[in-house]
CSV table of C-alpha atoms in Angstrom, one decimal:
chain,number,residue,atom,x,y,z
A,1,UNK,CA,0.0,0.0,0.0
A,2,UNK,CA,1.1,3.5,-0.8
A,3,UNK,CA,-0.1,6.6,1.1
A,4,UNK,CA,0.2,10.3,1.0
A,5,UNK,CA,1.2,10.8,4.6
A,6,UNK,CA,0.4,14.5,4.6
A,7,UNK,CA,-3.3,14.1,3.5
A,8,UNK,CA,-3.7,10.6,5.2
A,9,UNK,CA,-5.0,9.1,2.0
A,10,UNK,CA,-4.1,5.8,0.5
A,11,UNK,CA,-2.9,6.3,-3.1
A,12,UNK,CA,-3.0,2.7,-4.3
A,13,UNK,CA,-2.4,-0.8,-3.4
A,14,UNK,CA,-1.3,-3.9,-5.5
A,15,UNK,CA,-1.0,-7.6,-5.0
A,16,UNK,CA,2.6,-8.3,-4.2
A,17,UNK,CA,2.6,-12.0,-5.0
A,18,UNK,CA,3.7,-13.0,-1.5
A,19,UNK,CA,1.9,-15.7,0.3
A,20,UNK,CA,2.8,-14.6,3.9
A,21,UNK,CA,3.3,-11.4,5.9
A,22,UNK,CA,5.4,-8.7,4.2
A,23,UNK,CA,8.2,-7.6,6.6
A,24,UNK,CA,10.1,-5.1,4.5
A,25,UNK,CA,9.3,-2.8,1.7
A,26,UNK,CA,12.0,-0.6,0.0
A,27,UNK,CA,11.5,1.9,-2.8
A,28,UNK,CA,14.7,1.8,-4.8
A,29,UNK,CA,16.3,5.2,-5.1
A,30,UNK,CA,16.5,7.2,-8.4
A,31,UNK,CA,13.7,5.1,-9.9
A,32,UNK,CA,10.9,7.8,-9.6
A,33,UNK,CA,9.3,5.6,-6.9
A,34,UNK,CA,8.5,3.0,-9.6
A,35,UNK,CA,10.6,0.1,-8.4
A,36,UNK,CA,9.6,-1.6,-5.1
A,37,UNK,CA,11.4,-4.5,-3.5
A,38,UNK,CA,9.8,-6.6,-0.8
A,39,UNK,CA,10.6,-9.5,1.5
A,40,UNK,CA,8.2,-11.7,3.5
A,41,UNK,CA,7.5,-14.7,5.7
A,42,UNK,CA,7.4,-16.9,2.7
A,43,UNK,CA,11.1,-16.3,2.0
A,44,UNK,CA,10.6,-14.6,-1.3
A,45,UNK,CA,12.2,-11.5,-2.5
A,46,UNK,CA,10.0,-9.8,-5.0
A,47,UNK,CA,10.1,-6.8,-7.4
A,48,UNK,CA,7.1,-4.5,-8.1
A,49,UNK,CA,7.3,-2.3,-11.3
A,50,UNK,CA,4.9,0.5,-11.4
A,51,UNK,CA,3.8,1.7,-14.8
A,52,UNK,CA,2.4,5.2,-15.8
A,53,UNK,CA,-1.0,3.7,-16.4
A,54,UNK,CA,-1.2,2.4,-12.9
A,55,UNK,CA,-0.3,-1.3,-13.6
A,56,UNK,CA,2.1,-3.0,-11.3
A,57,UNK,CA,4.0,-6.1,-12.6
A,58,UNK,CA,5.6,-8.2,-10.0
A,59,UNK,CA,8.3,-10.9,-10.2
A,60,UNK,CA,10.2,-13.1,-7.7
A,61,UNK,CA,13.9,-12.3,-7.8
A,62,UNK,CA,15.0,-14.9,-5.2
A,63,UNK,CA,14.1,-17.0,-2.3
A,64,UNK,CA,15.3,-18.0,1.2
A,65,UNK,CA,14.2,-21.0,3.3
A,66,UNK,CA,12.3,-19.2,6.1
A,67,UNK,CA,11.4,-15.7,6.8
A,68,UNK,CA,13.2,-12.6,5.4
A,69,UNK,CA,12.8,-9.8,7.8
A,70,UNK,CA,15.2,-7.2,6.3
A,71,UNK,CA,16.7,-5.9,3.1
A,72,UNK,CA,19.5,-3.4,2.7
A,73,UNK,CA,19.9,-1.1,-0.3
A,74,UNK,CA,23.3,-0.1,-1.4
A,75,UNK,CA,23.6,3.7,-0.7
A,76,UNK,CA,23.2,5.7,-3.9
A,77,UNK,CA,22.4,2.7,-6.0
A,78,UNK,CA,19.2,2.2,-8.0
A,79,UNK,CA,20.0,-1.4,-8.8
A,80,UNK,CA,21.8,-3.2,-5.9
A,81,UNK,CA,20.4,-4.5,-2.6
A,82,UNK,CA,20.9,-7.4,-0.2
A,83,UNK,CA,18.8,-9.8,1.8
A,84,UNK,CA,19.4,-11.9,4.9
A,85,UNK,CA,17.2,-14.9,5.8
A,86,UNK,CA,16.5,-17.3,8.6
A,87,UNK,CA,18.3,-19.9,6.5
A,88,UNK,CA,21.5,-18.0,7.3
A,89,UNK,CA,22.3,-16.9,3.8
A,90,UNK,CA,23.2,-13.4,2.5
A,91,UNK,CA,22.0,-12.8,-1.1
A,92,UNK,CA,23.0,-10.0,-3.5
A,93,UNK,CA,20.6,-8.7,-6.0
A,94,UNK,CA,21.2,-6.5,-9.1
A,95,UNK,CA,18.0,-5.3,-10.8
A,96,UNK,CA,19.8,-4.9,-14.1
A,97,UNK,CA,20.1,-8.7,-14.3
A,98,UNK,CA,17.1,-9.8,-12.3
A,99,UNK,CA,19.2,-12.4,-10.6
A,100,UNK,CA,20.3,-13.3,-7.1
A,101,UNK,CA,23.7,-14.4,-5.9
A,102,UNK,CA,24.2,-16.3,-2.6
A,103,UNK,CA,27.3,-14.8,-1.1
A,104,UNK,CA,27.7,-17.1,2.0
A,105,UNK,CA,25.9,-18.8,4.9
A,106,UNK,CA,26.5,-17.2,8.3
A,107,UNK,CA,27.6,-19.9,10.9
A,108,UNK,CA,29.3,-20.1,14.3
A,109,UNK,CA,31.3,-22.8,16.0
A,110,UNK,CA,29.7,-25.0,18.6
A,111,UNK,CA,31.3,-24.9,22.0
A,112,UNK,CA,35.1,-25.1,21.8
A,113,UNK,CA,35.0,-27.2,18.6
A,114,UNK,CA,35.8,-24.8,15.8
A,115,UNK,CA,35.4,-27.6,13.2
A,116,UNK,CA,31.7,-28.0,14.0
A,117,UNK,CA,29.6,-25.1,12.7
A,118,UNK,CA,26.0,-24.2,13.4
A,119,UNK,CA,24.0,-22.1,11.0
A,120,UNK,CA,23.0,-18.6,12.3
A,121,UNK,CA,19.4,-17.6,11.3
A,122,UNK,CA,19.5,-13.9,10.4
A,123,UNK,CA,17.0,-11.3,11.4
A,124,UNK,CA,18.7,-8.0,10.2
A,125,UNK,CA,21.2,-6.6,7.7
A,126,UNK,CA,22.5,-3.0,7.5
A,127,UNK,CA,25.0,-1.2,5.3
A,128,UNK,CA,27.4,1.4,6.7
A,129,UNK,CA,26.5,4.6,4.7
A,130,UNK,CA,30.0,6.0,5.3
A,131,UNK,CA,31.6,3.0,3.7
A,132,UNK,CA,29.2,1.0,1.6
A,133,UNK,CA,31.7,-1.9,1.3
A,134,UNK,CA,30.9,-2.8,4.9
A,135,UNK,CA,27.7,-4.4,6.1
A,136,UNK,CA,26.6,-5.8,9.4
A,137,UNK,CA,24.3,-8.8,10.1
A,138,UNK,CA,22.6,-10.2,13.3
A,139,UNK,CA,20.4,-13.1,14.1
A,140,UNK,CA,20.1,-16.2,16.3
A,141,UNK,CA,23.3,-15.9,18.4
A,142,UNK,CA,24.9,-13.1,20.4
A,143,UNK,CA,27.3,-11.7,17.8
A,144,UNK,CA,26.8,-8.8,15.4
A,145,UNK,CA,29.2,-9.5,12.5
A,146,UNK,CA,30.6,-7.0,10.1
A,147,UNK,CA,31.8,-8.0,6.6
A,148,UNK,CA,33.8,-6.3,3.8
A,149,UNK,CA,32.0,-6.9,0.6
A,150,UNK,CA,35.3,-6.9,-1.3
A,151,UNK,CA,36.4,-9.9,0.5
A,152,UNK,CA,33.3,-12.1,-0.2
A,153,UNK,CA,33.9,-14.8,-2.7
A,154,UNK,CA,30.5,-14.4,-4.5
A,155,UNK,CA,30.0,-18.1,-4.4
A,156,UNK,CA,28.2,-19.8,-1.5
A,157,UNK,CA,29.9,-23.1,-2.4
A,158,UNK,CA,33.1,-21.4,-1.2
A,159,UNK,CA,32.0,-20.2,2.1
A,160,UNK,CA,33.4,-16.7,2.7
A,161,UNK,CA,31.9,-16.3,6.1
A,162,UNK,CA,34.8,-14.4,7.5
A,163,UNK,CA,33.8,-11.2,9.3
A,164,UNK,CA,36.2,-8.4,9.6
A,165,UNK,CA,34.9,-7.5,13.0
A,166,UNK,CA,32.4,-8.9,15.6
A,167,UNK,CA,30.6,-7.1,18.4
A,168,UNK,CA,29.1,-8.5,21.6
A,169,UNK,CA,28.6,-7.1,25.1
A,170,UNK,CA,31.1,-8.8,27.4
A,171,UNK,CA,28.5,-10.4,29.6
A,172,UNK,CA,26.6,-12.0,26.7
A,173,UNK,CA,29.6,-13.9,25.2
A,174,UNK,CA,28.8,-17.6,25.4
A,175,UNK,CA,25.1,-16.9,26.1
A,176,UNK,CA,22.7,-19.4,24.5
A,177,UNK,CA,19.4,-17.6,25.3
A,178,UNK,CA,19.7,-14.2,23.5
A,179,UNK,CA,19.8,-13.3,19.9
A,180,UNK,CA,19.8,-10.0,17.8
A,181,UNK,CA,16.5,-8.7,16.3
A,182,UNK,CA,17.7,-5.3,15.0
A,183,UNK,CA,20.7,-3.4,13.7
A,184,UNK,CA,21.3,0.2,12.7
A,185,UNK,CA,24.3,2.2,11.5
A,186,UNK,CA,24.5,5.9,12.4
A,187,UNK,CA,25.9,8.5,10.0
A,188,UNK,CA,29.2,8.3,12.1
A,189,UNK,CA,29.7,4.5,11.6
A,190,UNK,CA,28.4,3.5,15.0
A,191,UNK,CA,26.5,0.2,15.2
A,192,UNK,CA,23.3,-0.1,17.3
A,193,UNK,CA,22.4,-3.6,18.3
A,194,UNK,CA,19.1,-4.7,19.9
A,195,UNK,CA,18.8,-8.1,21.6
A,196,UNK,CA,15.7,-10.2,22.2
A,197,UNK,CA,14.6,-9.8,25.8
A,198,UNK,CA,17.8,-8.0,26.7
A,199,UNK,CA,19.0,-4.5,26.1
A,200,UNK,CA,20.2,-2.2,23.3
A,201,UNK,CA,23.9,-1.6,22.8
A,202,UNK,CA,25.9,1.1,20.9
A,203,UNK,CA,29.3,0.1,19.6
A,204,UNK,CA,31.8,2.7,18.3
A,205,UNK,CA,33.4,1.9,15.0
A,206,UNK,CA,36.9,1.6,16.6
A,207,UNK,CA,35.9,-1.0,19.1
A,208,UNK,CA,37.8,-4.0,17.7
A,209,UNK,CA,41.0,-5.8,18.7
A,210,UNK,CA,43.3,-4.1,16.1
A,211,UNK,CA,43.6,-0.6,14.8
A,212,UNK,CA,42.0,-1.5,11.5
A,213,UNK,CA,38.7,-3.5,11.0
A,214,UNK,CA,40.2,-5.2,8.0
A,215,UNK,CA,42.9,-6.8,10.2
A,216,UNK,CA,40.4,-8.8,12.1
A,217,UNK,CA,39.8,-11.8,10.0
A,218,UNK,CA,37.7,-14.2,12.2
A,219,UNK,CA,35.7,-14.4,15.4
A,220,UNK,CA,39.0,-14.7,17.2
A,221,UNK,CA,38.7,-10.8,17.3
A,222,UNK,CA,35.5,-10.8,19.2
A,223,UNK,CA,34.7,-7.3,20.6
A,224,UNK,CA,34.6,-7.2,24.3
A,225,UNK,CA,34.7,-3.4,24.8
A,226,UNK,CA,32.0,-1.9,26.9
A,227,UNK,CA,29.3,-0.4,24.9
A,228,UNK,CA,26.7,2.3,25.6
A,229,UNK,CA,23.5,0.7,27.0
A,230,UNK,CA,19.9,1.7,26.6
A,231,UNK,CA,17.3,0.1,28.8
A,232,UNK,CA,13.6,0.4,29.9
A,233,UNK,CA,11.9,-1.2,27.1
A,234,UNK,CA,11.2,-4.9,26.5
A,235,UNK,CA,11.9,-6.8,23.3
A,236,UNK,CA,10.5,-10.4,23.6
A,237,UNK,CA,7.4,-10.9,21.5
A,238,UNK,CA,8.4,-10.0,17.9
A,239,UNK,CA,11.4,-9.2,15.7
A,240,UNK,CA,11.8,-5.5,16.6
A,241,UNK,CA,13.9,-2.9,14.9
A,242,UNK,CA,16.1,-0.2,16.4
A,243,UNK,CA,17.1,3.1,14.9
A,244,UNK,CA,18.6,6.5,15.2
A,245,UNK,CA,16.8,9.8,15.0
A,246,UNK,CA,17.7,13.5,14.6
A,247,UNK,CA,19.7,15.5,12.0
A,248,UNK,CA,23.0,14.2,13.6
A,249,UNK,CA,21.6,10.9,14.9
A,250,UNK,CA,21.4,12.4,18.4
A,251,UNK,CA,18.7,10.0,19.6
A,252,UNK,CA,18.1,6.3,19.7
A,253,UNK,CA,14.6,4.7,19.1
A,254,UNK,CA,13.0,1.4,20.0
A,255,UNK,CA,9.5,-0.1,20.2
A,256,UNK,CA,8.5,-2.2,23.1
A,257,UNK,CA,6.2,-5.1,24.1
A,258,UNK,CA,4.3,-2.7,26.3
A,259,UNK,CA,3.1,-0.8,23.3
A,260,UNK,CA,5.4,2.2,23.9
A,261,UNK,CA,8.0,4.0,21.8
A,262,UNK,CA,11.2,4.7,23.8
A,263,UNK,CA,13.5,7.5,22.8
A,264,UNK,CA,16.9,8.0,24.5
A,265,UNK,CA,19.6,10.6,24.2
A,266,UNK,CA,22.4,8.7,22.3
A,267,UNK,CA,25.3,10.2,24.2
A,268,UNK,CA,23.9,9.9,27.8
A,269,UNK,CA,21.5,7.0,27.2
A,270,UNK,CA,18.9,9.0,29.1
A,271,UNK,CA,15.3,8.4,28.4
A,272,UNK,CA,13.7,11.6,27.1
A,273,UNK,CA,10.4,10.5,25.5
A,274,UNK,CA,7.9,7.7,26.1
A,275,UNK,CA,5.0,7.5,23.6
A,276,UNK,CA,2.1,5.2,23.4
A,277,UNK,CA,2.4,3.7,19.8
A,278,UNK,CA,0.2,0.6,19.9
A,279,UNK,CA,-2.2,-1.2,22.2
A,280,UNK,CA,0.0,-4.3,21.9
A,281,UNK,CA,3.5,-4.1,20.6
A,282,UNK,CA,5.5,-1.5,18.6
A,283,UNK,CA,7.7,-3.2,16.0
A,284,UNK,CA,9.2,-0.7,13.6
A,285,UNK,CA,10.1,3.0,13.3
A,286,UNK,CA,11.5,5.0,10.4
A,287,UNK,CA,12.5,8.6,10.3
A,288,UNK,CA,12.1,10.9,7.4
A,289,UNK,CA,15.7,11.4,5.9
A,290,UNK,CA,15.5,15.3,6.0
A,291,UNK,CA,12.8,16.6,8.3
A,292,UNK,CA,11.7,15.7,11.9
A,293,UNK,CA,8.9,13.2,10.9
A,294,UNK,CA,8.7,9.7,12.3
A,295,UNK,CA,6.6,6.8,11.2
A,296,UNK,CA,5.8,3.9,13.5
A,297,UNK,CA,3.9,0.6,13.3
A,298,UNK,CA,3.1,-2.4,15.5
A,299,UNK,CA,0.6,-5.3,15.7
A,300,UNK,CA,-2.4,-3.1,14.9
A,301,UNK,CA,-3.4,-2.4,11.3
A,302,UNK,CA,-2.3,1.2,11.1
A,303,UNK,CA,0.7,3.4,10.6
A,304,UNK,CA,1.3,6.4,12.9
A,305,UNK,CA,3.0,9.5,11.8
A,306,UNK,CA,4.6,11.7,14.5
A,307,UNK,CA,5.4,15.4,13.8
A,308,UNK,CA,6.3,18.4,16.1
A,309,UNK,CA,3.5,20.7,16.9
A,310,UNK,CA,5.2,23.0,19.4
A,311,UNK,CA,8.4,24.0,21.0
A,312,UNK,CA,7.6,23.0,24.6
A,313,UNK,CA,9.2,19.8,25.8
A,314,UNK,CA,6.6,17.9,27.9
A,315,UNK,CA,7.8,15.7,30.8
A,316,UNK,CA,7.8,12.0,30.8
A,317,UNK,CA,4.5,10.3,31.9
A,318,UNK,CA,4.0,9.9,35.6
A,319,UNK,CA,4.0,6.1,35.4
A,320,UNK,CA,7.3,5.9,33.5
A,321,UNK,CA,9.0,4.1,36.4
A,322,UNK,CA,6.3,1.5,36.7
A,323,UNK,CA,6.4,0.8,33.0
A,324,UNK,CA,10.2,0.3,33.0
A,325,UNK,CA,10.1,-1.8,36.2
A,326,UNK,CA,7.4,-4.1,34.7
A,327,UNK,CA,9.6,-4.5,31.6
A,328,UNK,CA,12.6,-5.2,33.7
A,329,UNK,CA,10.8,-7.8,35.8
A,330,UNK,CA,9.6,-9.6,32.6
A,331,UNK,CA,13.1,-9.8,31.3
A,332,UNK,CA,14.5,-11.2,34.5
A,333,UNK,CA,11.7,-13.8,34.8
A,334,UNK,CA,12.3,-15.0,31.2
A,335,UNK,CA,16.1,-15.0,31.5
A,336,UNK,CA,15.9,-18.0,34.0
A,337,UNK,CA,14.8,-20.2,31.0
A,338,UNK,CA,17.7,-21.4,28.7
A,339,UNK,CA,16.8,-22.1,25.1
A,340,UNK,CA,18.8,-23.0,22.0
A,341,UNK,CA,18.8,-20.5,19.1
A,342,UNK,CA,16.7,-22.9,16.9
A,343,UNK,CA,14.1,-23.3,19.7
A,344,UNK,CA,14.1,-19.4,20.2
A,345,UNK,CA,13.4,-18.9,16.4
A,346,UNK,CA,10.7,-21.5,16.4
A,347,UNK,CA,8.9,-20.0,19.4
A,348,UNK,CA,9.1,-16.5,17.9
A,349,UNK,CA,7.5,-17.7,14.7
A,350,UNK,CA,4.7,-19.4,16.8
A,351,UNK,CA,4.3,-16.2,18.8
A,352,UNK,CA,3.9,-14.1,15.7
A,353,UNK,CA,1.3,-16.4,14.2
A,354,UNK,CA,-0.7,-16.6,17.4
A,355,UNK,CA,-0.5,-12.8,18.0
A,356,UNK,CA,-1.7,-12.1,14.4
A,357,UNK,CA,-4.5,-14.6,14.7
A,358,UNK,CA,-5.6,-13.0,17.9
A,359,UNK,CA,-5.6,-9.6,16.4
A,360,UNK,CA,-7.5,-10.8,13.4
A,361,UNK,CA,-10.3,-12.2,15.7
A,362,UNK,CA,-10.3,-9.0,17.7
A,363,UNK,CA,-10.7,-6.8,14.7
A,364,UNK,CA,-13.6,-8.9,13.5
A,365,UNK,CA,-15.6,-8.0,16.6
A,366,UNK,CA,-18.2,-5.3,16.4
A,367,UNK,CA,-17.3,-3.8,19.8
A,368,UNK,CA,-13.7,-3.1,19.0
A,369,UNK,CA,-12.3,0.1,20.6
A,370,UNK,CA,-9.6,2.1,18.9
A,371,UNK,CA,-6.4,2.6,20.7
A,372,UNK,CA,-6.4,6.2,19.6
A,373,UNK,CA,-8.9,7.3,22.2
A,374,UNK,CA,-6.5,7.4,25.0
A,375,UNK,CA,-3.2,7.5,23.2
A,376,UNK,CA,-0.5,9.8,24.5
A,377,UNK,CA,2.5,10.9,22.5
A,378,UNK,CA,5.6,12.8,23.4
A,379,UNK,CA,8.6,13.2,21.1
A,380,UNK,CA,10.8,16.2,21.5
A,381,UNK,CA,7.7,18.3,21.6
A,382,UNK,CA,5.8,16.0,19.3
A,383,UNK,CA,2.0,15.5,19.8
A,384,UNK,CA,-0.4,13.2,18.1
A,385,UNK,CA,-3.5,15.2,18.8
A,386,UNK,CA,-4.4,15.3,15.1
A,387,UNK,CA,-4.4,11.4,14.8
A,388,UNK,CA,-7.5,9.8,13.5
A,389,UNK,CA,-8.7,6.3,14.6
A,390,UNK,CA,-9.5,3.3,12.5
A,391,UNK,CA,-13.2,3.8,13.2
A,392,UNK,CA,-13.1,7.2,11.5
A,393,UNK,CA,-11.3,5.7,8.5
A,394,UNK,CA,-13.6,5.5,5.5
A,395,UNK,CA,-11.9,2.5,3.9
A,396,UNK,CA,-12.0,-1.2,4.6
A,397,UNK,CA,-11.2,-1.9,8.3
A,398,UNK,CA,-8.9,-4.7,7.2
A,399,UNK,CA,-6.7,-2.2,5.4
A,400,UNK,CA,-3.8,-0.6,7.1
A,401,UNK,CA,-4.3,3.1,7.5
A,402,UNK,CA,-2.3,6.2,8.5
A,403,UNK,CA,-3.1,8.2,11.6
């Protein structure tokens, strides 16, 4: 679906060809918004071509085994992007050839046996905008891995899974009950890492064993430097993203299982805003590249747009400590259970399906109450008083709408 976010109107929608939930949509740059790439729970990577007469032709470019949560477009390129899947593979796409190339399968050693490798199911991939040769991936273990595209073999049969750097908080090394759900690069090369039912960590670019990232050729150079930590939220139920916000990436954003959007000052890791973004869970958030506009979405069938309406900076909600304590207690209770990465990924898929089924049943009830009635939003002076509820939306209630 495409919207005009200023007028809150849906422009058009087209059948994507996917057979499961779409997790990522990217409009390729420098294509007049006419080339759209998508990834979904069916493992497919698809291209939509929008024609002047309104027709949209779709085709499958490639496929993973399992879900594909994230795509990464090469900065400044109208043709090249990458995908990472639950099958552990990184795939390279060039729209000029409509073909996919499997680069390598991400894997990790089991215990102290470096000869025995276990596949790492991937949830996220991001490209460093300051150096597009470098990309980072994260998934079903505790390590965020950084690779140099120039060192990849471009042939999955010759596994080139040799990261130039790896990042992990010291206390999570060797942990079997955490995994990464979201990654983000800042415009300064910092890497933000969000862990499932743990916290968010910011790693500086120079946090590695040697002076140059290219000199670290394997996981023997695991990063054990202390990182900046952001806490208060909870990330257990879904595959949540994490992001930067502000003209100089001064802030860090995350959704939460409690339905709130958390915003911290990057430098001090101080919580500065707490906004109600969903009755259930807030999953994703994207900032406009040039102006202070933020889009968020969660389990509910709407997209919320946040914009500044005044210069006053309102205080945090009065119950902020209670919300954060509830989230902390939930993390501690769950941390007592130890699960393997494969079991964690399976449980997450089941949770996602059960949650979506519940929401579908709930939206079919006649007495549904919109979450917008008592939503409160604060974001650097941002208010959502102009938001409209699903009940006021003239379209089909099954459609996603903008508020």
